[in-house]
PDB file of N, CA and C in Angstrom:
ATOM      1  N   MET A  69     157.311  62.602  93.015  1.00  0.00           N
ATOM      2  CA  MET A  69     157.611  64.327  93.533  1.00  0.00           C
ATOM      3  C   MET A  69     158.854  64.650  94.166  1.00  0.00           C
ATOM      4  N   THR A  70     159.339  65.514  93.898  1.00  0.00           N
ATOM      5  CA  THR A  70     160.585  66.043  94.788  1.00  0.00           C
ATOM      6  C   THR A  70     159.893  66.648  96.316  1.00  0.00           C
ATOM      7  N   GLN A  71     160.671  67.082  97.177  1.00  0.00           N
ATOM      8  CA  GLN A  71     160.571  67.746  98.094  1.00  0.00           C
ATOM      9  C   GLN A  71     159.700  69.154  98.300  1.00  0.00           C
ATOM     10  N   ALA A  72     160.497  69.329  97.528  1.00  0.00           N
ATOM     11  CA  ALA A  72     160.015  71.312  97.190  1.00  0.00           C
ATOM     12  C   ALA A  72     159.019  70.988  96.383  1.00  0.00           C
ATOM     13  N   MET A  73     158.183  70.380  95.706  1.00  0.00           N
ATOM     14  CA  MET A  73     156.727  70.255  94.947  1.00  0.00           C
ATOM     15  C   MET A  73     156.212  69.270  96.150  1.00  0.00           C
ATOM     16  N   LYS A  74     156.178  69.057  97.005  1.00  0.00           N
ATOM     17  CA  LYS A  74     155.868  68.472  97.948  1.00  0.00           C
ATOM     18  C   LYS A  74     155.349  69.477  99.073  1.00  0.00           C
ATOM     19  N   THR A  75     156.636  69.992  99.205  1.00  0.00           N
ATOM     20  CA  THR A  75     156.662  71.272 100.359  1.00  0.00           C
ATOM     21  C   THR A  75     155.241  72.554  99.213  1.00  0.00           C
ATOM     22  N   GLN A  76     155.599  72.962  98.144  1.00  0.00           N
ATOM     23  CA  GLN A  76     154.543  74.052  97.385  1.00  0.00           C
ATOM     24  C   GLN A  76     153.109  73.320  98.089  1.00  0.00           C
ATOM     25  N   GLU A  77     153.041  72.115  97.756  1.00  0.00           N
ATOM     26  CA  GLU A  77     151.632  71.989  97.862  1.00  0.00           C
ATOM     27  C   GLU A  77     150.735  71.682  99.235  1.00  0.00           C
ATOM     28  N   SER A  78     152.227  71.480 100.266  1.00  0.00           N
ATOM     29  CA  SER A  78     151.470  71.849 101.681  1.00  0.00           C
ATOM     30  C   SER A  78     151.223  73.028 102.642  1.00  0.00           C
ATOM     31  N   THR A  79     152.199  73.532 101.463  1.00  0.00           N
ATOM     32  CA  THR A  79     152.314  75.164 101.664  1.00  0.00           C
ATOM     33  C   THR A  79     151.887  76.369 100.987  1.00  0.00           C
ATOM     34  N   ALA A  80     151.370  75.370 100.263  1.00  0.00           N
ATOM     35  CA  ALA A  80     150.891  77.097  99.716  1.00  0.00           C
ATOM     36  C   ALA A  80     149.646  78.005  99.995  1.00  0.00           C
ATOM     37  N   ALA A  81     148.495  77.360 100.174  1.00  0.00           N
ATOM     38  CA  ALA A  81     147.221  77.414 101.139  1.00  0.00           C
ATOM     39  C   ALA A  81     148.368  78.552 102.507  1.00  0.00           C
ATOM     40  N   VAL A  82     149.093  78.337 103.066  1.00  0.00           N
ATOM     41  CA  VAL A  82     149.175  78.673 104.271  1.00  0.00           C
ATOM     42  C   VAL A  82     150.242  80.471 103.953  1.00  0.00           C
ATOM     43  N   THR A  83     151.294  80.231 103.469  1.00  0.00           N
ATOM     44  CA  THR A  83     152.479  81.680 103.332  1.00  0.00           C
ATOM     45  C   THR A  83     152.831  81.725 101.238  1.00  0.00           C
ATOM     46  N   ASN A  84     152.980  82.374 101.738  1.00  0.00           N
ATOM     47  CA  ASN A  84     154.116  82.453 100.057  1.00  0.00           C
ATOM     48  C   ASN A  84     155.132  83.944 100.065  1.00  0.00           C
ATOM     49  N   ARG A  85     154.472  84.445 101.577  1.00  0.00           N
ATOM     50  CA  ARG A  85     155.646  84.436 102.100  1.00  0.00           C
ATOM     51  C   ARG A  85     157.884  84.470 102.217  1.00  0.00           C
ATOM     52  N   ILE A  86     158.311  85.301 100.754  1.00  0.00           N
ATOM     53  CA  ILE A  86     159.417  84.871 101.098  1.00  0.00           C
ATOM     54  C   ILE A  86     160.445  84.407 102.082  1.00  0.00           C
ATOM     55  N   ALA A  87     160.194  85.495 103.379  1.00  0.00           N
ATOM     56  CA  ALA A  87     160.472  85.031 104.288  1.00  0.00           C
ATOM     57  C   ALA A  87     160.249  84.173 105.551  1.00  0.00           C
ATOM     58  N   GLU A  88     159.197  83.313 104.749  1.00  0.00           N
ATOM     59  CA  GLU A  88     158.641  82.269 105.661  1.00  0.00           C
ATOM     60  C   GLU A  88     159.133  80.842 104.833  1.00  0.00           C
ATOM     61  N   THR A  89     159.403  80.845 104.029  1.00  0.00           N
ATOM     62  CA  THR A  89     159.451  79.958 102.924  1.00  0.00           C
ATOM     63  C   THR A  89     160.575  79.583 102.903  1.00  0.00           C
ATOM     64  N   GLU A  90     160.769  78.628 102.653  1.00  0.00           N
ATOM     65  CA  GLU A  90     162.061  77.186 103.069  1.00  0.00           C
ATOM     66  C   GLU A  90     162.243  75.981 101.018  1.00  0.00           C
ATOM     67  N   PHE A  91     163.458  77.074 100.411  1.00  0.00           N
ATOM     68  CA  PHE A  91     163.560  77.099  99.719  1.00  0.00           C
ATOM     69  C   PHE A  91     164.529  75.885  99.223  1.00  0.00           C
ATOM     70  N   GLU A  92     164.457  75.480  97.804  1.00  0.00           N
ATOM     71  CA  GLU A  92     165.198  74.600  97.703  1.00  0.00           C
ATOM     72  C   GLU A  92     165.937  74.165  97.068  1.00  0.00           C
ATOM     73  N   GLU A  93     167.381  74.285  97.291  1.00  0.00           N
ATOM     74  CA  GLU A  93     168.450  74.696  96.507  1.00  0.00           C
ATOM     75  C   GLU A  93     168.230  73.745  94.543  1.00  0.00           C
ATOM     76  N   GLY A  94     168.377  74.946  93.677  1.00  0.00           N
ATOM     77  CA  GLY A  94     168.392  74.606  92.370  1.00  0.00           C
ATOM     78  C   GLY A  94     166.865  74.561  91.984  1.00  0.00           C
ATOM     79  N   GLU A  95     166.073  74.781  92.984  1.00  0.00           N
ATOM     80  CA  GLU A  95     164.115  75.119  91.801  1.00  0.00           C
ATOM     81  C   GLU A  95     164.267  76.201  91.748  1.00  0.00           C
ATOM     82  N   VAL A  96     163.293  76.743  90.348  1.00  0.00           N
ATOM     83  CA  VAL A  96     163.071  77.887  90.490  1.00  0.00           C
ATOM     84  C   VAL A  96     161.738  77.983  90.480  1.00  0.00           C
ATOM     85  N   TYR A  97     162.174  79.698  91.010  1.00  0.00           N
ATOM     86  CA  TYR A  97     160.842  80.011  91.875  1.00  0.00           C
ATOM     87  C   TYR A  97     160.508  81.245  91.302  1.00  0.00           C
ATOM     88  N   LEU A  98     158.861  81.399  91.174  1.00  0.00           N
ATOM     89  CA  LEU A  98     158.577  83.045  90.904  1.00  0.00           C
ATOM     90  C   LEU A  98     158.794  84.236  91.964  1.00  0.00           C
ATOM     91  N   PHE A  99     158.566  85.242  91.852  1.00  0.00           N
ATOM     92  CA  PHE A  99     158.853  86.736  92.922  1.00  0.00           C
ATOM     93  C   PHE A  99     157.810  87.253  92.373  1.00  0.00           C
ATOM     94  N   HIS A 100     156.977  88.016  93.400  1.00  0.00           N
ATOM     95  CA  HIS A 100     156.806  89.282  93.337  1.00  0.00           C
ATOM     96  C   HIS A 100     156.082  89.778  94.784  1.00  0.00           C
ATOM     97  N   PRO A 101     156.844  91.500  94.299  1.00  0.00           N
ATOM     98  CA  PRO A 101     156.591  92.404  95.179  1.00  0.00           C
ATOM     99  C   PRO A 101     155.538  92.251  95.608  1.00  0.00           C
ATOM    100  N   SER A 102     154.475  92.201  95.177  1.00  0.00           N
ATOM    101  CA  SER A 102     152.885  92.865  96.008  1.00  0.00           C
ATOM    102  C   SER A 102     152.096  91.694  95.968  1.00  0.00           C
ATOM    103  N   ASP A 103     151.800  90.631  95.078  1.00  0.00           N
ATOM    104  CA  ASP A 103     151.212  89.428  94.455  1.00  0.00           C
ATOM    105  C   ASP A 103     150.961  88.121  94.815  1.00  0.00           C
ATOM    106  N   ALA A 104     150.724  87.199  96.114  1.00  0.00           N
ATOM    107  CA  ALA A 104     150.756  86.672  96.859  1.00  0.00           C
ATOM    108  C   ALA A 104     150.880  85.765  95.080  1.00  0.00           C
ATOM    109  N   GLU A 105     150.336  85.342  94.748  1.00  0.00           N
ATOM    110  CA  GLU A 105     149.927  84.326  93.916  1.00  0.00           C
ATOM    111  C   GLU A 105     151.412  83.925  92.654  1.00  0.00           C
ATOM    112  N   CYS A 106     152.515  85.036  93.341  1.00  0.00           N
ATOM    113  CA  CYS A 106     152.441  85.481  91.791  1.00  0.00           C
ATOM    114  C   CYS A 106     152.485  84.923  90.230  1.00  0.00           C
ATOM    115  N   PRO A 107     152.070  85.514  89.692  1.00  0.00           N
ATOM    116  CA  PRO A 107     151.816  85.398  88.282  1.00  0.00           C
ATOM    117  C   PRO A 107     152.579  85.227  87.070  1.00  0.00           C
ATOM    118  N   ALA A 108     152.696  84.085  86.634  1.00  0.00           N
ATOM    119  CA  ALA A 108     153.334  83.953  85.217  1.00  0.00           C
ATOM    120  C   ALA A 108     154.201  85.470  85.040  1.00  0.00           C
ATOM    121  N   GLU A 109     152.885  85.968  83.981  1.00  0.00           N
ATOM    122  CA  GLU A 109     153.525  86.739  83.478  1.00  0.00           C
ATOM    123  C   GLU A 109     153.710  88.490  84.227  1.00  0.00           C
ATOM    124  N   SER A 110     154.024  88.777  85.053  1.00  0.00           N
ATOM    125  CA  SER A 110     154.033  89.571  86.172  1.00  0.00           C
ATOM    126  C   SER A 110     155.604  89.249  87.214  1.00  0.00           C
ATOM    127  N   SER A 111     156.292  88.191  87.452  1.00  0.00           N
ATOM    128  CA  SER A 111     156.597  87.999  88.521  1.00  0.00           C
ATOM    129  C   SER A 111     158.265  88.040  87.358  1.00  0.00           C
ATOM    130  N   LEU A 112     159.011  88.116  88.551  1.00  0.00           N
ATOM    131  CA  LEU A 112     160.801  87.506  88.096  1.00  0.00           C
ATOM    132  C   LEU A 112     160.600  85.973  88.752  1.00  0.00           C
ATOM    133  N   TRP A 113     161.631  86.151  87.689  1.00  0.00           N
ATOM    134  CA  TRP A 113     161.729  84.348  87.652  1.00  0.00           C
ATOM    135  C   TRP A 113     162.908  83.785  88.410  1.00  0.00           C
ATOM    136  N   GLY A 114     163.538  83.265  89.019  1.00  0.00           N
ATOM    137  CA  GLY A 114     164.548  82.725  89.176  1.00  0.00           C
ATOM    138  C   GLY A 114     164.976  80.743  89.858  1.00  0.00           C
ATOM    139  N   ILE A 115     166.403  81.098  89.766  1.00  0.00           N
ATOM    140  CA  ILE A 115     166.766  80.054  90.000  1.00  0.00           C
ATOM    141  C   ILE A 115     167.162  80.029  91.401  1.00  0.00           C
ATOM    142  N   PHE A 116     166.622  79.145  93.006  1.00  0.00           N
ATOM    143  CA  PHE A 116     167.179  79.675  93.977  1.00  0.00           C
ATOM    144  C   PHE A 116     168.822  78.646  94.311  1.00  0.00           C
ATOM    145  N   GLY A 117     169.727  79.707  95.013  1.00  0.00           N
ATOM    146  CA  GLY A 117     170.917  78.839  95.096  1.00  0.00           C
ATOM    147  C   GLY A 117     171.234  79.394  96.653  1.00  0.00           C
ATOM    148  N   ASN A 118     170.653  80.736  97.150  1.00  0.00           N
ATOM    149  CA  ASN A 118     171.510  80.482  98.598  1.00  0.00           C
ATOM    150  C   ASN A 118     170.451  81.924  99.520  1.00  0.00           C
ATOM    151  N   ARG A 119     170.811  81.547 100.556  1.00  0.00           N
ATOM    152  CA  ARG A 119     169.633  82.867 101.631  1.00  0.00           C
ATOM    153  C   ARG A 119     170.665  83.072 102.612  1.00  0.00           C
ATOM    154  N   SER A 120     171.656  83.992 102.944  1.00  0.00           N
ATOM    155  CA  SER A 120     171.142  84.711 104.076  1.00  0.00           C
ATOM    156  C   SER A 120     170.239  85.064 105.267  1.00  0.00           C
ATOM    157  N   ARG A 121     170.867  86.096 105.842  1.00  0.00           N
ATOM    158  CA  ARG A 121     168.950  86.419 107.268  1.00  0.00           C
ATOM    159  C   ARG A 121     168.022  87.080 106.179  1.00  0.00           C
ATOM    160  N   THR A 122     168.921  88.382 105.443  1.00  0.00           N
ATOM    161  CA  THR A 122     167.739  89.106 104.707  1.00  0.00           C
ATOM    162  C   THR A 122     168.451  89.317 103.766  1.00  0.00           C
ATOM    163  N   GLN A 123     168.841  88.409 102.910  1.00  0.00           N
ATOM    164  CA  GLN A 123     169.248  87.937 101.540  1.00  0.00           C
ATOM    165  C   GLN A 123     168.670  87.025 100.325  1.00  0.00           C
ATOM    166  N   VAL A 124     168.113  87.127  99.298  1.00  0.00           N
ATOM    167  CA  VAL A 124     167.945  85.683  98.546  1.00  0.00           C
ATOM    168  C   VAL A 124     168.791  85.271  97.784  1.00  0.00           C
ATOM    169  N   PHE A 125     169.713  84.737  97.331  1.00  0.00           N
ATOM    170  CA  PHE A 125     171.148  84.776  96.689  1.00  0.00           C
ATOM    171  C   PHE A 125     169.873  84.091  94.892  1.00  0.00           C
ATOM    172  N   LEU A 126     169.732  84.052  94.225  1.00  0.00           N
ATOM    173  CA  LEU A 126     169.825  83.742  92.752  1.00  0.00           C
ATOM    174  C   LEU A 126     171.074  83.123  91.942  1.00  0.00           C
ATOM    175  N   GLU A 127     171.120  82.069  91.633  1.00  0.00           N
ATOM    176  CA  GLU A 127     171.950  81.444  90.505  1.00  0.00           C
ATOM    177  C   GLU A 127     171.874  82.362  88.662  1.00  0.00           C
ATOM    178  N   SER A 128     170.893  82.164  89.106  1.00  0.00           N
ATOM    179  CA  SER A 128     170.495  83.377  87.646  1.00  0.00           C
ATOM    180  C   SER A 128     168.882  83.812  87.241  1.00  0.00           C
ATOM    181  N   SER A 129     168.419  84.562  86.551  1.00  0.00           N
ATOM    182  CA  SER A 129     166.974  85.016  86.932  1.00  0.00           C
ATOM    183  C   SER A 129     166.792  86.134  85.763  1.00  0.00           C
ATOM    184  N   ALA A 130     165.289  86.398  85.604  1.00  0.00           N
ATOM    185  CA  ALA A 130     164.749  86.955  84.368  1.00  0.00           C
ATOM    186  C   ALA A 130     163.749  87.407  84.802  1.00  0.00           C
ATOM    187  N   ALA A 131     163.467  88.747  83.782  1.00  0.00           N
ATOM    188  CA  ALA A 131     161.973  88.750  84.480  1.00  0.00           C
ATOM    189  C   ALA A 131     160.671  88.454  83.488  1.00  0.00           C
ATOM    190  N   ALA A 132     159.550  88.312  83.446  1.00  0.00           N
ATOM    191  CA  ALA A 132     158.637  87.541  83.206  1.00  0.00           C
ATOM    192  C   ALA A 132     158.458  87.618  80.943  1.00  0.00           C
ATOM    193  N   ASP A 133     159.412  88.437  81.112  1.00  0.00           N
ATOM    194  CA  ASP A 133     159.411  88.176  79.164  1.00  0.00           C
ATOM    195  C   ASP A 133     160.262  86.877  79.030  1.00  0.00           C
ATOM    196  N   LEU A 134     160.894  85.930  80.067  1.00  0.00           N
ATOM    197  CA  LEU A 134     162.058  85.153  80.245  1.00  0.00           C
ATOM    198  C   LEU A 134     163.254  85.675  78.577  1.00  0.00           C
ATOM    199  N   GLU A 135     163.315  86.763  78.520  1.00  0.00           N
ATOM    200  CA  GLU A 135     164.984  86.920  77.205  1.00  0.00           C
ATOM    201  C   GLU A 135     165.951  87.423  78.017  1.00  0.00           C
ATOM    202  N   HIS A 136     166.092  88.388  78.848  1.00  0.00           N
ATOM    203  CA  HIS A 136     167.046  88.786  79.427  1.00  0.00           C
ATOM    204  C   HIS A 136     167.867  88.230  81.288  1.00  0.00           C
ATOM    205  N   PHE A 137     168.496  88.076  80.573  1.00  0.00           N
ATOM    206  CA  PHE A 137     168.850  86.652  81.880  1.00  0.00           C
ATOM    207  C   PHE A 137     169.792  87.410  83.213  1.00  0.00           C
ATOM    208  N   VAL A 138     169.665  87.498  83.990  1.00  0.00           N
ATOM    209  CA  VAL A 138     171.182  87.742  84.834  1.00  0.00           C
ATOM    210  C   VAL A 138     171.366  86.848  85.857  1.00  0.00           C
ATOM    211  N   LEU A 139     172.752  86.525  85.605  1.00  0.00           N
ATOM    212  CA  LEU A 139     173.344  85.331  86.124  1.00  0.00           C
ATOM    213  C   LEU A 139     173.979  85.796  87.221  1.00  0.00           C
ATOM    214  N   TYR A 140     174.260  84.625  88.575  1.00  0.00           N
ATOM    215  CA  TYR A 140     174.399  85.235  89.891  1.00  0.00           C
ATOM    216  C   TYR A 140     174.258  86.604  90.193  1.00  0.00           C
ATOM    217  N   GLY A 141     173.165  87.005  91.077  1.00  0.00           N
ATOM    218  CA  GLY A 141     172.148  87.655  91.684  1.00  0.00           C
ATOM    219  C   GLY A 141     171.932  87.941  92.863  1.00  0.00           C
ATOM    220  N   LEU A 142     171.140  89.235  93.193  1.00  0.00           N
ATOM    221  CA  LEU A 142     170.778  89.250  95.006  1.00  0.00           C
ATOM    222  C   LEU A 142     169.094  89.251  93.568  1.00  0.00           C
ATOM    223  N   LEU A 143     168.367  88.533  94.811  1.00  0.00           N
ATOM    224  CA  LEU A 143     166.413  89.230  94.396  1.00  0.00           C
ATOM    225  C   LEU A 143     166.404  90.567  95.451  1.00  0.00           C
ATOM    226  N   PRO A 144     166.304  91.092  94.714  1.00  0.00           N
ATOM    227  CA  PRO A 144     166.005  92.619  94.640  1.00  0.00           C
ATOM    228  C   PRO A 144     165.126  92.434  96.192  1.00  0.00           C
ATOM    229  N   ILE A 145     165.555  93.447  96.651  1.00  0.00           N
ATOM    230  CA  ILE A 145     164.807  94.133  98.397  1.00  0.00           C
ATOM    231  C   ILE A 145     163.561  94.088  98.819  1.00  0.00           C
ATOM    232  N   ASP A 146     163.007  94.441  97.369  1.00  0.00           N
ATOM    233  CA  ASP A 146     161.078  95.101  97.939  1.00  0.00           C
ATOM    234  C   ASP A 146     160.203  93.152  97.376  1.00  0.00           C
ATOM    235  N   TYR A 147     160.968  92.592  97.369  1.00  0.00           N
ATOM    236  CA  TYR A 147     160.028  91.415  96.836  1.00  0.00           C
ATOM    237  C   TYR A 147     159.754  90.636  98.012  1.00  0.00           C
ATOM    238  N   ARG A 148     158.279  90.406  98.267  1.00  0.00           N
ATOM    239  CA  ARG A 148     157.833  89.613  99.385  1.00  0.00           C
ATOM    240  C   ARG A 148     157.124  88.469  99.520  1.00  0.00           C
ATOM    241  N   TYR A 149     156.853  88.140  98.310  1.00  0.00           N
ATOM    242  CA  TYR A 149     155.891  86.677  98.024  1.00  0.00           C
ATOM    243  C   TYR A 149     156.590  85.958  96.786  1.00  0.00           C
ATOM    244  N   CYS A 150     156.719  84.362  96.798  1.00  0.00           N
ATOM    245  CA  CYS A 150     157.206  83.051  95.673  1.00  0.00           C
ATOM    246  C   CYS A 150     156.746  82.103  95.991  1.00  0.00           C
ATOM    247  N   ARG A 151     157.152  81.925  94.882  1.00  0.00           N
ATOM    248  CA  ARG A 151     156.248  80.491  94.564  1.00  0.00           C
ATOM    249  C   ARG A 151     156.987  79.630  94.155  1.00  0.00           C
ATOM    250  N   LEU A 152     157.453  78.447  93.956  1.00  0.00           N
ATOM    251  CA  LEU A 152     157.537  77.289  93.415  1.00  0.00           C
ATOM    252  C   LEU A 152     156.885  77.439  92.097  1.00  0.00           C
ATOM    253  N   ALA A 153     157.840  77.375  90.869  1.00  0.00           N
ATOM    254  CA  ALA A 153     157.004  77.057  89.011  1.00  0.00           C
ATOM    255  C   ALA A 153     156.938  75.326  89.170  1.00  0.00           C
ATOM    256  N   SER A 154     155.870  75.750  88.407  1.00  0.00           N
ATOM    257  CA  SER A 154     155.453  74.325  88.271  1.00  0.00           C
ATOM    258  C   SER A 154     156.562  73.688  87.328  1.00  0.00           C
ATOM    259  N   ARG A 155     156.280  72.440  86.917  1.00  0.00           N
ATOM    260  CA  ARG A 155     157.094  72.155  86.582  1.00  0.00           C
ATOM    261  C   ARG A 155     157.158  72.581  84.508  1.00  0.00           C
ATOM    262  N   ALA A 156     156.344  72.799  84.229  1.00  0.00           N
ATOM    263  CA  ALA A 156     155.667  73.280  82.620  1.00  0.00           C
ATOM    264  C   ALA A 156     156.535  74.691  82.861  1.00  0.00           C
ATOM    265  N   GLU A 157     156.665  75.304  83.764  1.00  0.00           N
ATOM    266  CA  GLU A 157     157.159  76.543  84.173  1.00  0.00           C
ATOM    267  C   GLU A 157     158.573  76.731  83.914  1.00  0.00           C
ATOM    268  N   MET A 158     159.144  75.516  85.117  1.00  0.00           N
ATOM    269  CA  MET A 158     160.465  75.153  85.222  1.00  0.00           C
ATOM    270  C   MET A 158     161.020  75.294  83.761  1.00  0.00           C
ATOM    271  N   ARG A 159     160.471  73.854  82.849  1.00  0.00           N
ATOM    272  CA  ARG A 159     160.612  74.308  81.616  1.00  0.00           C
ATOM    273  C   ARG A 159     161.202  74.598  80.785  1.00  0.00           C
ATOM    274  N   ASP A 160     160.034  75.769  80.257  1.00  0.00           N
ATOM    275  CA  ASP A 160     160.320  77.146  79.953  1.00  0.00           C
ATOM    276  C   ASP A 160     161.486  77.964  80.240  1.00  0.00           C
ATOM    277  N   TYR A 161     161.423  77.943  81.220  1.00  0.00           N
ATOM    278  CA  TYR A 161     162.803  78.636  82.142  1.00  0.00           C
ATOM    279  C   TYR A 161     164.176  78.359  81.870  1.00  0.00           C
ATOM    280  N   VAL A 162     164.346  76.994  81.733  1.00  0.00           N
ATOM    281  CA  VAL A 162     165.230  76.251  81.032  1.00  0.00           C
ATOM    282  C   VAL A 162     166.059  76.344  79.607  1.00  0.00           C
ATOM    283  N   TYR A 163     164.501  76.302  79.324  1.00  0.00           N
ATOM    284  CA  TYR A 163     165.046  76.309  77.877  1.00  0.00           C
ATOM    285  C   TYR A 163     165.172  78.289  76.994  1.00  0.00           C
ATOM    286  N   ALA A 164     164.022  78.755  78.038  1.00  0.00           N
ATOM    287  CA  ALA A 164     164.705  80.094  77.853  1.00  0.00           C
ATOM    288  C   ALA A 164     166.224  80.718  78.024  1.00  0.00           C
ATOM    289  N   LEU A 165     166.718  79.940  79.152  1.00  0.00           N
ATOM    290  CA  LEU A 165     168.159  80.173  79.973  1.00  0.00           C
ATOM    291  C   LEU A 165     169.407  80.112  79.194  1.00  0.00           C
ATOM    292  N   ALA A 166     168.944  78.578  78.371  1.00  0.00           N
ATOM    293  CA  ALA A 166     169.832  77.509  77.558  1.00  0.00           C
ATOM    294  C   ALA A 166     169.724  79.049  76.187  1.00  0.00           C
ATOM    295  N   CYS A 167     168.413  79.033  75.144  1.00  0.00           N
ATOM    296  CA  CYS A 167     168.291  79.842  74.120  1.00  0.00           C
ATOM    297  C   CYS A 167     168.959  81.478  74.582  1.00  0.00           C
ATOM    298  N   CYS A 168     169.117  81.643  75.677  1.00  0.00           N
ATOM    299  CA  CYS A 168     169.799  82.855  76.119  1.00  0.00           C
ATOM    300  C   CYS A 168     171.431  82.977  76.035  1.00  0.00           C
ATOM    301  N   GLU A 169     172.338  81.749  76.787  1.00  0.00           N
ATOM    302  CA  GLU A 169     173.610  81.744  76.716  1.00  0.00           C
ATOM    303  C   GLU A 169     174.099  80.716  75.778  1.00  0.00           C
ATOM    304  N   ARG A 170     173.281  80.674  74.191  1.00  0.00           N
ATOM    305  CA  ARG A 170     173.325  79.876  73.117  1.00  0.00           C
ATOM    306  C   ARG A 170     173.297  81.280  71.958  1.00  0.00           C
ATOM    307  N   ARG A 171     172.374  82.662  72.350  1.00  0.00           N
ATOM    308  CA  ARG A 171     172.627  83.761  71.695  1.00  0.00           C
ATOM    309  C   ARG A 171     173.782  84.241  72.462  1.00  0.00           C
ATOM    310  N   ARG A 172     174.457  84.423  73.331  1.00  0.00           N
ATOM    311  CA  ARG A 172     175.349  85.538  73.920  1.00  0.00           C
ATOM    312  C   ARG A 172     176.714  84.478  73.475  1.00  0.00           C
ATOM    313  N   HIS A 173     177.347  83.129  73.287  1.00  0.00           N
ATOM    314  CA  HIS A 173     178.287  83.167  72.844  1.00  0.00           C
ATOM    315  C   HIS A 173     178.251  82.569  71.332  1.00  0.00           C
ATOM    316  N   GLN A 174     176.570  83.125  70.801  1.00  0.00           N
ATOM    317  CA  GLN A 174     177.151  82.980  69.106  1.00  0.00           C
ATOM    318  C   GLN A 174     177.573  84.508  68.536  1.00  0.00           C
ATOM    319  N   ARG A 175     177.566  85.989  69.769  1.00  0.00           N
ATOM    320  CA  ARG A 175     178.016  86.928  69.370  1.00  0.00           C
ATOM    321  C   ARG A 175     179.492  86.902  69.584  1.00  0.00           C
TER     322      ARG A 175
END
């Protein structure tokens, strides 16, 4: 079990606020502007890259449909909540990202 998974288990009941989250670089997170549970079907998905005091940098991100990806962007400021993706969600995200990249290179 990774440190990020242990952190999620120990802090999930306490908070899901972005400002209070200790992110693990390279992990997939789900972000939501108003729902602290960050349901997969309505959240922004992204791979955490870095953060400053006021901004979160994502290596890649996608809307809940996992079809349109943005590479190297900032998390929109109106997002307040996040959670670490489950291993199954992480697998789905990485697979969809790889498929998207393949489609880009075939054009």
